[in-house]
Amino acid sequence: MTTPTIAVVGAGPAGLAASIAAVDAGCAVVLVDECSLPGGQIYRQADPELNVPAVGTAQETERKHALLRRFAAVRDRIDYRPNTTAHSLFAGPELQIADEQDSERLNPDAVIVATGVSERCVPFPGWTLPGVLYAGGAQALLKAHGVTPGKRVAIAGVGVLPLAVGAQLSRAGAHVVVVALFHPLRRMVKDPMGLWAGRRVVLEGLQYTRWLRSAGVPILEGWAPVRVEGASTAKAIVLAPVDRDGHHLVERSRRFEVDAIGLNFGFTANSELVRMAGGKVFYDSTIGGWLPCRDRLGKTSLDRIYVAGDGAGLRGAFVAEAEGYMVGTAVAGELTGRSPTAMHRLEKVRSTNERFQKALRKTLELPPGVWDWANSDTTVCRCECVTRGRIDEAKSEGHCSLDALKRNTRVGMGWCGGRTCLQAAAAYIHGGGSASTLQPMRARPVARPVKLGALANPRRDQ
Amino acid sequence: MGAHTENLRATGKRLMSTTSSFSFEDQTIEFVPGQSVGAALVAASVRWHRSAEDGTPRGLTCAIGVCWECRCVIDDRPNVRACMARARAGMVVRRQKGLE
């Protein structure tokens, strides 16, 4: 009997855990990842030459190294492809990948998509100015390069990421002038059982709050950005309190002079590979937008295509890792005919942390008023320079689906593949309400930019 | 916290003592081996990395290769993401203007 092969896309906690589980269960694994080092975003590693100090809490750093050690132990049994883009997925399954030089078609027995999420922003005047980063991006600079995005930094957004990033930047020596949280953190207290389930993470959050308080960083709760000022780079951010609908109370606004800003207004799941292959999706704006329909063991609506981790709905690193092991084990079990073990323990870890993530969701919700932050001159699609005014005009002409909007305005057609503006564009055509009935743009082959030279240079199909 | 600050200072010192550099427009940008072009630019307070097709300034935004806002012309090759490109001594990096 030949050894079944599983292709795993993404080397974050879910993809690494799935690969470890699958190879341990006797399958051959091809692990494809865009980065040069394993870890994904949450466990992003610095180049060893750099010797960058850890930026997270001691507990998070320990979790990261524990997983990376487990991966290192099986690394030589895995066909690991760093610096490689998985750009297309078709039923079969057929996975197409490319690096800088050449490309390859893979026809594995199963594909596990563990592509995670990208950061989401709500467009507002000045958000495209250089010096304005995503909060997770600012964190990535610190984790992987030991660099802070500026000397005077403001952080704003939803959820708890702004708190963590603000604390980490402050501790790394940046002057964090303000952390503005859209939702007061006490919103989570409405779900005490959820908080208890996530007490380990809550303690880490409290630690970040202490770092900020000891550095004298003001934390504004119930505040949001109004505009960024500057000519060629960001010089100042104006923040204001928001009402229940998400509209600014501008008369109470405050201006902060800065040279860098970190923003995070939630996440967009990287679901384009599953959508391209024809997988069914549903919409949930607080945990990633369009998400693949799947069962508890990652099975999508497509034969032999599975998902694991945040790419199947934002639930954090604990869930992603547990789910990665579960999906990897289950898929391997199905292919080898051996019955999987240890699933009960993993399910317990996953469900406990999912319970906490449900409490966290209350701090990620965006009321419809936030989509009024952009005025008609505000750029929405950064790649194709499409403004809010242009989108409203197309909508008034009757282009009310995302595909029609794309054809008429080029929104979502650029380099990022629509990952940056897709949810904003959906909110604008849907009048700011829930976009649950709206279909996403068609995900066409070559989801991410790859070189034509690489596509023209296929490796011998195995 | 003490050890952390010490480590960062050590990283800072290496940055000061490094001889590795590349050029961006008319500036010399120093970097520590292992850093990306984008990180080195940001550390040198250079944040404007390209001009979009409508002429507006853009810079490194997602820092993880998703948004492509930091794409520069590196050694005459356009559309190279500064956040993903490893800095190498002697590179010639310039601000990309629209479609090049």
XYZ file of C-alpha atoms in Angstrom:
562
model
C 0.000 0.000 0.000
C 1.364 3.429 -0.861
C 1.570 6.044 1.895
C -1.245 8.595 1.604
C -0.143 12.218 1.143
C -1.680 15.257 2.835
C -0.893 18.794 1.706
C -1.153 21.385 4.471
C -1.353 25.090 3.599
C 0.018 27.439 6.276
C 2.599 26.909 9.026
C 0.870 28.708 11.901
C -0.367 26.813 14.979
C -3.135 24.985 13.074
C -0.981 23.998 10.083
C 1.991 22.931 12.208
C -0.206 20.856 14.532
C -2.029 19.254 11.583
C 1.303 18.383 9.943
C 2.721 16.877 13.153
C -0.433 14.815 13.739
C -0.633 13.599 10.136
C 3.003 12.545 9.929
C 2.754 10.825 13.336
C -0.279 8.922 12.047
C 1.724 7.531 9.155
C 0.932 9.925 6.299
C 3.335 11.805 4.050
C 2.973 15.558 4.516
C 3.758 18.491 2.220
C 3.622 21.722 4.244
C 3.442 24.900 2.144
C 4.050 28.288 3.771
C 4.647 31.843 2.561
C 7.092 32.724 5.319
C 10.736 31.764 5.586
C 10.308 30.353 9.116
C 7.478 28.333 10.688
C 5.125 29.863 13.269
C 2.580 31.841 11.270
C 1.631 35.262 12.590
C 1.024 34.552 16.270
C 4.213 32.544 16.661
C 6.236 34.575 14.151
C 9.973 33.995 14.556
C 12.848 36.367 14.047
C 15.770 35.338 11.915
C 18.087 33.485 14.351
C 20.919 35.838 13.346
C 18.966 38.771 14.805
C 18.551 37.502 18.371
C 15.396 39.552 18.960
C 14.033 39.378 22.534
C 10.617 37.788 23.100
C 7.807 40.334 22.991
C 4.865 38.436 24.511
C 4.196 37.238 28.026
C 6.363 34.393 29.352
C 3.408 31.996 28.964
C 2.863 32.854 25.298
C 6.573 32.540 24.570
C 6.604 29.102 26.203
C 3.605 27.936 24.116
C 5.337 29.133 20.963
C 8.586 27.299 21.710
C 6.784 24.120 22.776
C 4.993 23.904 19.412
C 8.099 24.821 17.429
C 10.044 22.100 19.277
C 7.379 19.521 18.415
C 7.611 20.583 14.783
C 11.424 20.469 14.830
C 11.223 16.851 16.065
C 9.323 15.728 12.934
C 10.728 18.321 10.533
C 12.914 15.848 8.598
C 9.902 13.613 7.923
C 7.906 16.510 6.399
C 8.278 17.908 2.894
C 8.335 21.496 4.207
C 8.179 24.281 1.607
C 8.855 27.719 3.105
C 8.800 30.886 0.940
C 6.133 29.225 -1.191
C 2.684 30.517 -2.136
C -0.308 28.195 -2.437
C -2.096 30.231 -5.088
C -4.847 27.953 -6.416
C -6.995 25.066 -5.203
C -9.365 22.954 -7.259
C -11.642 20.029 -6.602
C -9.770 16.742 -6.865
C -8.036 18.085 -4.832
C -5.369 19.824 -6.848
C -3.206 22.392 -5.113
C -0.995 24.711 -7.154
C 2.018 26.307 -5.539
C 4.807 28.632 -6.652
C 7.957 30.159 -5.242
C 10.202 32.855 -6.738
C 11.645 30.546 -9.387
C 9.202 27.799 -10.262
C 5.785 26.285 -9.755
C 4.248 22.895 -9.099
C 0.901 21.110 -9.143
C 0.240 18.821 -6.215
C -2.374 16.072 -6.307
C -2.416 14.876 -2.700
C -4.979 12.528 -1.171
C -6.255 15.400 0.977
C -5.651 19.117 1.540
C -5.834 20.827 4.933
C -6.228 24.577 4.517
C -4.838 26.400 7.583
C -4.418 29.854 6.103
C -5.505 31.913 9.126
C -6.734 35.471 8.981
C -5.614 38.899 7.761
C -6.204 42.129 9.662
C -9.257 44.210 8.853
C -9.580 47.980 9.023
C -12.556 50.308 8.838
C -11.634 53.026 6.319
C -11.579 56.619 7.614
C -9.872 59.822 6.384
C -6.091 59.505 6.374
C -5.908 55.745 7.010
C -3.755 55.211 3.914
C -0.994 57.615 5.013
C 2.460 56.073 5.488
C 3.104 55.487 9.189
C -0.371 54.011 9.654
C 0.064 50.266 10.145
C -2.131 47.451 11.260
C -1.628 46.755 14.956
C -0.659 43.153 14.230
C 1.756 44.468 11.619
C 3.396 46.695 14.214
C 3.681 43.606 16.403
C 5.191 41.599 13.538
C 7.923 44.244 13.098
C 8.739 43.919 16.757
C 8.601 40.099 16.887
C 10.569 39.405 13.733
C 12.874 42.413 13.454
C 13.149 44.056 16.874
C 11.856 47.315 15.395
C 9.074 49.580 16.687
C 6.976 51.315 13.994
C 7.786 54.767 15.380
C 8.900 56.736 18.405
C 5.492 58.178 19.326
C 2.807 55.629 18.629
C -0.996 55.535 18.986
C -2.912 52.251 18.906
C -6.639 51.969 18.183
C -9.075 49.189 17.456
C -11.422 46.495 18.695
C -10.854 43.425 20.838
C -7.783 42.902 22.961
C -5.032 43.024 20.314
C -4.579 46.830 20.688
C -3.905 46.316 24.391
C -1.307 43.599 23.787
C 0.431 45.518 20.993
C 0.411 48.794 22.946
C 1.963 47.053 25.943
C 4.584 45.259 23.854
C 5.608 48.427 21.987
C 5.780 50.397 25.215
C 7.939 47.746 26.801
C 10.211 47.760 23.756
C 10.898 51.449 24.270
C 8.366 53.247 22.055
C 6.444 56.118 23.582
C 2.858 54.854 23.317
C 0.815 58.064 23.589
C -2.608 56.382 23.727
C -4.403 53.052 23.365
C -7.991 53.585 22.176
C -10.353 50.628 22.520
C -13.617 50.772 20.613
C -15.435 48.653 23.210
C -14.955 49.009 26.944
C -13.332 45.792 28.163
C -16.072 45.379 30.784
C -18.278 44.169 27.916
C -16.619 40.781 28.452
C -17.804 40.690 32.055
C -21.301 40.116 30.682
C -20.127 36.547 30.102
C -18.431 35.497 33.381
C -18.436 31.788 32.499
C -16.652 32.575 29.261
C -14.054 34.628 31.113
C -13.497 31.791 33.569
C -12.973 29.343 30.710
C -10.257 31.625 29.368
C -8.720 32.623 32.677
C -5.198 31.864 31.477
C -5.585 34.313 28.613
C -7.386 36.829 30.846
C -4.395 36.813 33.207
C -2.082 37.548 30.289
C -4.392 40.408 29.271
C -4.217 41.823 32.781
C -0.466 41.638 32.616
C -0.499 43.759 29.440
C -2.800 46.257 31.142
C -0.328 46.487 34.022
C 2.565 47.116 31.610
C 0.587 49.974 30.076
C -0.469 51.456 33.403
C 3.072 51.314 34.792
C 4.300 53.164 31.699
C 1.574 55.777 32.220
C -0.113 55.048 28.871
C -3.712 56.365 28.795
C -6.262 53.701 27.804
C -9.386 55.279 26.316
C -12.345 52.871 26.290
C -15.196 53.532 23.881
C -13.039 55.681 21.577
C -12.226 55.394 17.862
C -10.193 57.186 15.187
C -11.746 60.135 13.312
C -8.875 61.035 10.994
C -5.113 60.868 10.526
C -3.391 64.126 9.630
C -0.213 64.548 7.590
C 1.036 65.264 4.060
C 3.399 62.455 3.073
C 3.415 60.641 6.436
C 1.160 60.484 9.507
C 1.781 63.355 11.942
C -1.264 63.187 14.207
C -4.381 61.149 14.924
C -7.700 62.595 16.053
C -9.751 60.262 18.264
C -13.293 60.661 19.582
C -15.685 58.750 21.803
C -18.290 56.706 19.926
C -21.993 56.218 20.600
C -23.793 52.881 20.556
C -24.120 52.977 16.772
C -20.421 53.612 16.314
C -20.771 57.289 15.349
C -18.174 59.738 16.674
C -19.003 62.332 19.314
C -16.690 64.790 17.531
C -17.200 67.648 19.993
C -15.228 65.573 22.525
C -12.417 64.627 20.149
C -8.747 64.722 21.108
C -5.670 65.088 18.922
C -2.436 63.190 19.507
C 0.839 63.951 17.727
C 2.475 60.734 16.596
C 4.836 59.356 13.985
C 3.183 55.926 13.760
C -0.243 54.406 14.350
C -1.368 50.781 14.773
C -4.981 49.924 13.893
C -6.997 46.727 14.140
C -10.716 46.445 13.555
C -10.955 42.686 13.445
C -9.955 40.096 10.883
C -10.771 38.631 7.497
C -10.424 34.872 7.142
C -8.233 33.804 4.234
C -10.979 31.624 2.766
C -10.219 32.273 -0.898
C -8.661 28.861 -1.626
C -11.732 26.991 -0.358
C -14.036 29.403 -2.216
C -12.009 28.953 -5.412
C -12.439 25.190 -5.214
C -16.202 25.727 -4.908
C -16.619 25.191 -1.169
C -19.763 26.480 0.542
C -19.287 29.493 2.830
C -21.323 31.457 5.370
C -20.866 35.002 6.685
C -19.992 36.066 10.224
C -18.510 39.556 10.401
C -17.050 39.270 13.922
C -14.940 36.154 13.313
C -13.628 36.609 9.806
C -16.324 37.399 7.247
C -16.865 34.596 4.741
C -15.988 31.298 6.391
C -15.936 27.791 4.925
C -18.867 25.601 6.031
C -17.272 22.622 7.822
C -17.897 20.017 10.468
C -16.128 19.706 13.831
C -13.310 17.722 12.197
C -12.672 20.322 9.513
C -14.465 18.621 6.615
C -15.695 21.240 4.107
C -18.468 20.750 1.557
C -15.761 19.471 -0.812
C -14.387 15.970 -1.033
C -11.011 15.617 0.726
C -10.613 19.359 1.404
C -10.453 20.338 5.089
C -9.934 23.523 7.108
C -8.402 24.124 10.540
C -7.687 27.113 12.763
C -8.604 30.779 12.437
C -9.161 30.461 8.680
C -12.305 28.524 9.650
C -13.354 31.344 12.028
C -11.279 33.453 14.411
C -10.799 31.609 17.726
C -7.175 32.213 18.665
C -4.000 30.178 18.984
C -5.155 27.677 21.641
C -8.098 26.581 19.509
C -6.051 26.648 16.306
C -3.398 24.310 17.711
C -5.886 21.864 19.257
C -7.996 21.891 16.097
C -4.899 21.396 13.942
C -4.036 18.183 15.807
C -7.655 17.032 15.599
C -8.058 17.660 11.879
C -4.622 16.234 11.080
C -5.395 13.100 13.104
C -8.886 12.679 11.655
C -7.821 13.139 8.035
C -4.903 10.739 8.476
C -7.266 8.258 10.143
C -9.649 8.433 7.220
C -6.853 7.866 4.691
C -5.043 5.069 6.527
C -8.121 3.363 7.946
C -6.686 3.497 11.465
C -8.906 4.898 14.181
C -7.670 8.152 15.715
C -6.750 8.464 19.405
C -6.556 11.305 21.963
C -9.388 13.209 20.310
C -11.356 13.565 23.539
C -8.619 15.527 25.313
C -8.110 17.817 22.304
C -11.848 18.421 22.009
C -11.871 19.519 25.635
C -9.064 22.042 25.063
C -10.803 23.330 21.968
C -14.285 23.669 23.428
C -13.061 25.349 26.635
C -11.176 27.954 24.648
C -14.009 28.393 22.173
C -16.201 29.212 25.159
C -13.803 32.031 26.079
C -13.593 33.250 22.497
C -17.370 33.673 22.570
C -16.971 36.138 25.455
C -14.238 37.904 23.521
C -16.527 38.336 20.542
C -18.477 40.988 22.410
C -15.405 43.202 22.061
C -15.091 42.548 18.319
C -18.574 43.557 17.164
C -18.816 46.533 14.828
C -22.092 48.492 14.868
C -23.234 49.813 11.447
C -22.240 53.446 12.179
C -18.526 52.633 11.761
C -19.070 52.422 8.018
C -19.919 56.150 8.073
C -16.374 57.020 9.172
C -15.223 57.213 5.533
C -16.314 60.317 3.603
C -16.730 60.335 -0.167
C -13.032 61.186 -0.750
C -11.709 58.401 1.495
C -9.853 55.642 -0.342
C -11.444 52.257 0.377
C -9.646 49.942 -2.074
C -6.024 50.872 -1.503
C -4.658 48.841 -4.432
C -6.922 50.307 -7.109
C -7.445 53.742 -5.467
C -11.248 53.417 -5.341
C -12.972 55.926 -3.068
C -16.098 55.602 -0.952
C -17.766 58.134 -3.316
C -17.048 55.926 -6.345
C -18.523 52.881 -4.582
C -21.667 54.817 -3.587
C -22.024 56.030 -7.178
C -21.740 52.478 -8.551
C -24.270 51.293 -5.988
C -26.737 54.025 -6.998
C -26.317 52.849 -10.613
C -27.527 49.428 -9.516
C -24.271 47.517 -9.081
C -25.305 45.871 -5.845
C -23.255 42.667 -5.753
C -19.555 42.501 -4.987
C -18.829 41.003 -8.401
C -20.732 43.833 -10.139
C -18.968 46.400 -7.987
C -15.606 44.875 -8.893
C -16.386 44.917 -12.629
C -17.462 48.559 -12.473
C -14.972 50.126 -10.094
C -12.036 47.644 -9.915
C -12.571 47.438 -6.152
C -10.858 44.326 -4.778
C -9.073 43.679 -8.075
C -5.573 44.695 -7.025
C -2.461 43.199 -5.531
C -3.956 42.201 -2.177
C -6.726 40.239 -3.895
C -9.456 42.139 -2.042
C -8.321 40.883 1.340
C -7.946 44.450 2.648
C -11.229 46.050 1.546
C -13.660 43.211 0.815
C -15.599 43.457 4.072
C -15.744 47.272 3.894
C -17.024 47.175 0.306
C -19.652 44.617 1.373
C -20.796 46.872 4.227
C -21.075 49.886 1.894
C -23.287 48.139 -0.637
C -25.291 46.553 2.102
C -25.976 49.864 3.842
C -23.753 49.041 6.803
C -25.944 46.234 8.051
C -25.144 42.568 8.092
C -23.731 41.385 4.809
C -24.862 37.835 5.522
C -26.921 37.539 2.356
C -24.192 38.988 0.164
C -22.038 36.634 -1.879
C -18.277 37.315 -1.762
C -16.428 38.133 -4.964
C -15.603 35.042 -6.979
C -12.227 33.720 -5.918
C -10.412 33.151 -9.183
C -7.253 31.101 -9.725
C -4.001 32.700 -8.619
C -5.376 34.030 -5.326
C -2.098 35.725 -4.512
C 0.408 37.385 -6.836
C 2.997 34.975 -8.220
C 5.604 35.510 -10.903
C 4.669 34.587 -14.476
C 8.233 33.280 -14.778
C 7.530 30.845 -11.932
C 4.266 29.673 -13.526
C 6.073 29.235 -16.849
C 8.660 27.078 -15.128
C 6.765 24.066 -13.782
C 8.603 21.469 -11.793
C 8.208 17.925 -13.111
C 4.850 16.646 -11.842
C 5.392 13.789 -9.451
C 11.463 43.432 32.430
C 15.092 44.284 33.153
C 16.480 41.481 31.034
C 14.127 42.397 28.233
C 15.276 46.017 28.160
C 18.900 44.842 28.286
C 18.322 42.563 25.313
C 16.732 45.367 23.347
C 19.646 47.641 24.188
C 22.000 44.940 22.960
C 20.012 44.699 19.713
C 20.178 48.487 19.470
C 23.937 48.442 19.979
C 24.377 45.887 17.237
C 22.287 48.133 15.023
C 24.581 51.063 15.824
C 27.749 49.078 15.247
C 26.649 47.318 12.077
C 28.412 48.142 8.855
C 25.706 46.620 6.674
C 23.734 49.155 4.699
C 21.689 49.641 1.539
C 20.538 52.784 -0.213
C 16.993 54.141 -0.391
C 16.612 57.128 -2.737
C 19.508 59.345 -1.550
C 19.774 57.909 1.967
C 22.004 55.233 3.449
C 19.955 52.792 5.516
C 21.755 50.654 8.091
C 20.397 47.268 9.082
C 21.140 44.231 11.200
C 21.589 41.051 9.130
C 18.300 39.123 9.267
C 16.069 42.206 9.081
C 13.753 42.907 6.181
C 14.183 45.933 3.938
C 10.896 47.275 5.339
C 11.913 46.887 8.971
C 15.241 48.622 8.302
C 13.440 51.500 6.543
C 10.951 51.889 9.395
C 13.792 51.786 11.950
C 15.410 54.651 10.006
C 12.080 56.554 10.163
C 11.519 56.127 6.401
C 7.796 55.382 6.079
C 6.872 56.518 2.564
C 7.743 53.505 0.376
C 5.697 53.953 -2.770
C 3.327 56.293 -4.584
C 0.026 54.770 -5.636
C -1.358 55.183 -9.160
C -3.332 58.240 -7.973
C -0.097 59.767 -6.644
C -0.900 59.338 -2.937
C 1.940 58.263 -0.627
C 1.836 54.740 0.814
C 4.023 52.734 3.138
C 4.436 49.459 4.959
C 1.017 48.639 6.459
C 0.387 44.941 7.219
C 4.100 44.069 7.530
C 3.378 40.413 6.704
C 3.085 40.368 2.910
C -0.688 40.672 2.533
C -1.348 44.267 1.471
C 1.560 44.956 -0.926
C 1.559 48.653 0.112
C 5.341 48.623 0.754
C 6.333 47.379 -2.682
C 9.539 49.039 -3.827
C 11.957 48.797 -6.710
C 14.903 46.760 -5.439
C 17.974 46.456 -7.667
C 15.825 47.475 -10.655
C 13.150 44.858 -9.924
C 9.742 46.511 -9.317
C 6.972 45.176 -7.072
C 9.184 43.699 -4.371
C 7.541 43.779 -0.944
C 9.918 45.581 1.426
C 8.370 43.708 4.365
C 9.236 40.310 2.874
C 12.614 41.069 1.237
C 15.646 40.323 3.342
C 17.985 43.312 3.516
C 21.375 42.756 1.899
C 24.406 45.033 1.906
C 24.688 47.223 -1.166
C 21.091 46.843 -2.343
C 19.708 49.783 -4.280
C 16.133 50.381 -3.157
C 13.918 53.106 -4.493
C 10.382 54.345 -4.026
C 8.042 52.800 -6.595
C 5.864 55.245 -8.505
C 2.550 53.843 -9.717
C 2.815 50.962 -12.159
C 6.450 50.386 -12.996
